[in-house]
């Protein structure tokens, strides 16, 4: 589970991360550092790990204040892949992620930790 989030940091399964992360459901959660071309514009390339792997949903945390935006092309790719999209400020997105993980859903989360 994602245990804690505050501006610029997140604790997942007891480990502290201070950079944006991709989180895959499962036991234990798989965590990768999330690197993007542009900090506040999320493009298809930035979420490519979500496609073709059987995920039910993609959860995107847009930052504490919700400053990150999802490009229309990325939204279209999500639709093409029949993924449920949850796009929320990061604190809310983490709550959604944890809820779906507790229901044993196969999901992936992308979390922007700052603004």
PDB file of C-alpha atoms in Angstrom:
ATOM      1  CA  UNK A   1       0.000   0.000   0.000  1.00  0.00           C
ATOM      2  CA  UNK A   2       0.952   3.603  -0.376  1.00  0.00           C
ATOM      3  CA  UNK A   3       1.327   4.597   3.242  1.00  0.00           C
ATOM      4  CA  UNK A   4       1.967   8.317   3.120  1.00  0.00           C
ATOM      5  CA  UNK A   5       2.190  11.258   0.749  1.00  0.00           C
ATOM      6  CA  UNK A   6       3.190  14.847   1.254  1.00  0.00           C
ATOM      7  CA  UNK A   7       4.590  17.435  -1.137  1.00  0.00           C
ATOM      8  CA  UNK A   8       7.685  15.932  -2.764  1.00  0.00           C
ATOM      9  CA  UNK A   9       7.697  12.575  -0.983  1.00  0.00           C
ATOM     10  CA  UNK A  10       5.810   9.311  -0.879  1.00  0.00           C
ATOM     11  CA  UNK A  11       6.200   6.202   1.277  1.00  0.00           C
ATOM     12  CA  UNK A  12       5.375   2.886  -0.394  1.00  0.00           C
ATOM     13  CA  UNK A  13       5.739  -0.419   1.460  1.00  0.00           C
ATOM     14  CA  UNK A  14       8.070   1.275   3.932  1.00  0.00           C
ATOM     15  CA  UNK A  15      10.357   2.885   1.336  1.00  0.00           C
ATOM     16  CA  UNK A  16      10.627   6.658   0.917  1.00  0.00           C
ATOM     17  CA  UNK A  17      10.720   8.110  -2.612  1.00  0.00           C
ATOM     18  CA  UNK A  18      11.343  11.766  -3.373  1.00  0.00           C
ATOM     19  CA  UNK A  19      10.767  11.631  -7.109  1.00  0.00           C
ATOM     20  CA  UNK A  20       7.681  10.928  -9.210  1.00  0.00           C
ATOM     21  CA  UNK A  21       6.833   7.229  -9.329  1.00  0.00           C
ATOM     22  CA  UNK A  22       5.004   4.562 -11.328  1.00  0.00           C
ATOM     23  CA  UNK A  23       3.374   1.961  -9.095  1.00  0.00           C
ATOM     24  CA  UNK A  24       2.112  -1.431 -10.257  1.00  0.00           C
ATOM     25  CA  UNK A  25      -0.444  -3.340  -8.181  1.00  0.00           C
ATOM     26  CA  UNK A  26       0.569  -6.697  -6.740  1.00  0.00           C
ATOM     27  CA  UNK A  27       2.226  -8.054  -3.638  1.00  0.00           C
ATOM     28  CA  UNK A  28       4.582  -6.409  -3.126  1.00  0.00           C
ATOM     29  CA  UNK A  29       3.858  -3.281  -5.137  1.00  0.00           C
ATOM     30  CA  UNK A  30       6.367  -2.713  -7.928  1.00  0.00           C
ATOM     31  CA  UNK A  31       7.732   0.837  -7.972  1.00  0.00           C
ATOM     32  CA  UNK A  32       9.669   2.566 -10.759  1.00  0.00           C
ATOM     33  CA  UNK A  33      10.898   6.129 -10.967  1.00  0.00           C
ATOM     34  CA  UNK A  34       8.643   8.036 -13.377  1.00  0.00           C
ATOM     35  CA  UNK A  35      10.559  10.164 -15.841  1.00  0.00           C
ATOM     36  CA  UNK A  36       8.812  12.444 -18.319  1.00  0.00           C
ATOM     37  CA  UNK A  37       9.879  14.778 -21.095  1.00  0.00           C
ATOM     38  CA  UNK A  38       7.855  17.649 -19.656  1.00  0.00           C
ATOM     39  CA  UNK A  39       7.120  18.058 -15.957  1.00  0.00           C
ATOM     40  CA  UNK A  40       3.514  19.254 -16.213  1.00  0.00           C
ATOM     41  CA  UNK A  41       2.331  17.685 -19.472  1.00  0.00           C
ATOM     42  CA  UNK A  42       1.774  13.934 -19.391  1.00  0.00           C
ATOM     43  CA  UNK A  43       2.067  12.432 -22.861  1.00  0.00           C
ATOM     44  CA  UNK A  44       1.437   8.926 -24.227  1.00  0.00           C
ATOM     45  CA  UNK A  45       5.132   8.043 -24.038  1.00  0.00           C
ATOM     46  CA  UNK A  46       5.126   8.935 -20.332  1.00  0.00           C
ATOM     47  CA  UNK A  47       2.488   6.313 -19.492  1.00  0.00           C
ATOM     48  CA  UNK A  48       3.470   3.586 -21.975  1.00  0.00           C
ATOM     49  CA  UNK A  49       3.880   1.039 -19.144  1.00  0.00           C
ATOM     50  CA  UNK A  50       0.073   1.034 -18.809  1.00  0.00           C
ATOM     51  CA  UNK A  51      -0.595  -0.416 -22.248  1.00  0.00           C
ATOM     52  CA  UNK A  52      -0.791  -4.057 -23.296  1.00  0.00           C
ATOM     53  CA  UNK A  53      -0.295  -5.516 -19.825  1.00  0.00           C
ATOM     54  CA  UNK A  54      -3.868  -6.293 -18.834  1.00  0.00           C
ATOM     55  CA  UNK A  55      -4.442  -3.432 -16.424  1.00  0.00           C
ATOM     56  CA  UNK A  56      -8.055  -2.563 -15.609  1.00  0.00           C
ATOM     57  CA  UNK A  57      -7.365   1.039 -14.695  1.00  0.00           C
ATOM     58  CA  UNK A  58      -4.750   3.746 -14.822  1.00  0.00           C
ATOM     59  CA  UNK A  59      -4.601   6.212 -11.958  1.00  0.00           C
ATOM     60  CA  UNK A  60      -2.758   9.475 -12.490  1.00  0.00           C
ATOM     61  CA  UNK A  61      -1.916  11.843  -9.671  1.00  0.00           C
ATOM     62  CA  UNK A  62      -1.503  15.328 -11.107  1.00  0.00           C
ATOM     63  CA  UNK A  63       0.395  16.825  -8.161  1.00  0.00           C
ATOM     64  CA  UNK A  64      -0.553  18.358  -4.845  1.00  0.00           C
ATOM     65  CA  UNK A  65      -2.225  21.333  -6.549  1.00  0.00           C
ATOM     66  CA  UNK A  66      -3.162  19.427  -9.723  1.00  0.00           C
ATOM     67  CA  UNK A  67      -0.779  21.316 -12.003  1.00  0.00           C
ATOM     68  CA  UNK A  68       0.083  18.393 -14.321  1.00  0.00           C
ATOM     69  CA  UNK A  69      -2.188  17.878 -17.328  1.00  0.00           C
ATOM     70  CA  UNK A  70      -2.887  14.793 -19.433  1.00  0.00           C
ATOM     71  CA  UNK A  71      -2.417  15.369 -23.163  1.00  0.00           C
ATOM     72  CA  UNK A  72      -5.430  14.641 -25.365  1.00  0.00           C
ATOM     73  CA  UNK A  73      -3.352  12.105 -27.333  1.00  0.00           C
ATOM     74  CA  UNK A  74      -2.631  10.224 -24.083  1.00  0.00           C
ATOM     75  CA  UNK A  75      -6.332  10.260 -23.182  1.00  0.00           C
ATOM     76  CA  UNK A  76      -7.135   8.814 -26.600  1.00  0.00           C
ATOM     77  CA  UNK A  77      -4.567   6.027 -26.153  1.00  0.00           C
ATOM     78  CA  UNK A  78      -6.082   5.185 -22.771  1.00  0.00           C
ATOM     79  CA  UNK A  79      -9.528   4.936 -24.409  1.00  0.00           C
ATOM     80  CA  UNK A  80      -8.138   2.749 -27.224  1.00  0.00           C
ATOM     81  CA  UNK A  81      -6.718   0.376 -24.622  1.00  0.00           C
ATOM     82  CA  UNK A  82     -10.053   0.182 -22.760  1.00  0.00           C
ATOM     83  CA  UNK A  83      -8.543   1.386 -19.498  1.00  0.00           C
ATOM     84  CA  UNK A  84     -10.565   3.140 -16.831  1.00  0.00           C
ATOM     85  CA  UNK A  85      -8.937   6.521 -16.218  1.00  0.00           C
ATOM     86  CA  UNK A  86      -8.795   8.077 -12.759  1.00  0.00           C
ATOM     87  CA  UNK A  87      -7.244  11.548 -13.003  1.00  0.00           C
ATOM     88  CA  UNK A  88      -7.013  13.361  -9.660  1.00  0.00           C
ATOM     89  CA  UNK A  89      -4.755  15.475  -7.499  1.00  0.00           C
ATOM     90  CA  UNK A  90      -2.089  13.190  -6.081  1.00  0.00           C
ATOM     91  CA  UNK A  91      -3.500  12.878  -2.556  1.00  0.00           C
ATOM     92  CA  UNK A  92      -6.898  11.825  -3.903  1.00  0.00           C
ATOM     93  CA  UNK A  93      -5.327   9.568  -6.540  1.00  0.00           C
ATOM     94  CA  UNK A  94      -3.413   7.701  -3.833  1.00  0.00           C
ATOM     95  CA  UNK A  95      -6.660   7.068  -1.952  1.00  0.00           C
ATOM     96  CA  UNK A  96      -8.220   5.717  -5.160  1.00  0.00           C
ATOM     97  CA  UNK A  97      -5.157   3.560  -5.842  1.00  0.00           C
ATOM     98  CA  UNK A  98      -5.155   2.063  -2.343  1.00  0.00           C
ATOM     99  CA  UNK A  99      -8.884   1.351  -2.526  1.00  0.00           C
ATOM    100  CA  UNK A 100      -8.548  -0.548  -5.811  1.00  0.00           C
ATOM    101  CA  UNK A 101      -5.436  -2.419  -4.606  1.00  0.00           C
ATOM    102  CA  UNK A 102      -7.374  -3.525  -1.506  1.00  0.00           C
ATOM    103  CA  UNK A 103      -9.991  -4.951  -3.911  1.00  0.00           C
ATOM    104  CA  UNK A 104      -7.217  -6.941  -5.680  1.00  0.00           C
ATOM    105  CA  UNK A 105      -7.677  -4.989  -8.923  1.00  0.00           C
ATOM    106  CA  UNK A 106      -4.910  -5.008 -11.543  1.00  0.00           C
ATOM    107  CA  UNK A 107      -4.024  -1.333 -11.820  1.00  0.00           C
ATOM    108  CA  UNK A 108      -1.134   1.017 -12.448  1.00  0.00           C
ATOM    109  CA  UNK A 109      -0.584   4.405 -10.884  1.00  0.00           C
ATOM    110  CA  UNK A 110       1.524   7.358 -11.970  1.00  0.00           C
ATOM    111  CA  UNK A 111       2.101   9.944  -9.257  1.00  0.00           C
ATOM    112  CA  UNK A 112       3.488  13.478  -9.663  1.00  0.00           C
ATOM    113  CA  UNK A 113       4.704  14.425  -6.186  1.00  0.00           C
ATOM    114  CA  UNK A 114       5.141  18.182  -6.328  1.00  0.00           C
ATOM    115  CA  UNK A 115       2.932  20.985  -7.631  1.00  0.00           C
TER     116      UNK A 115
END
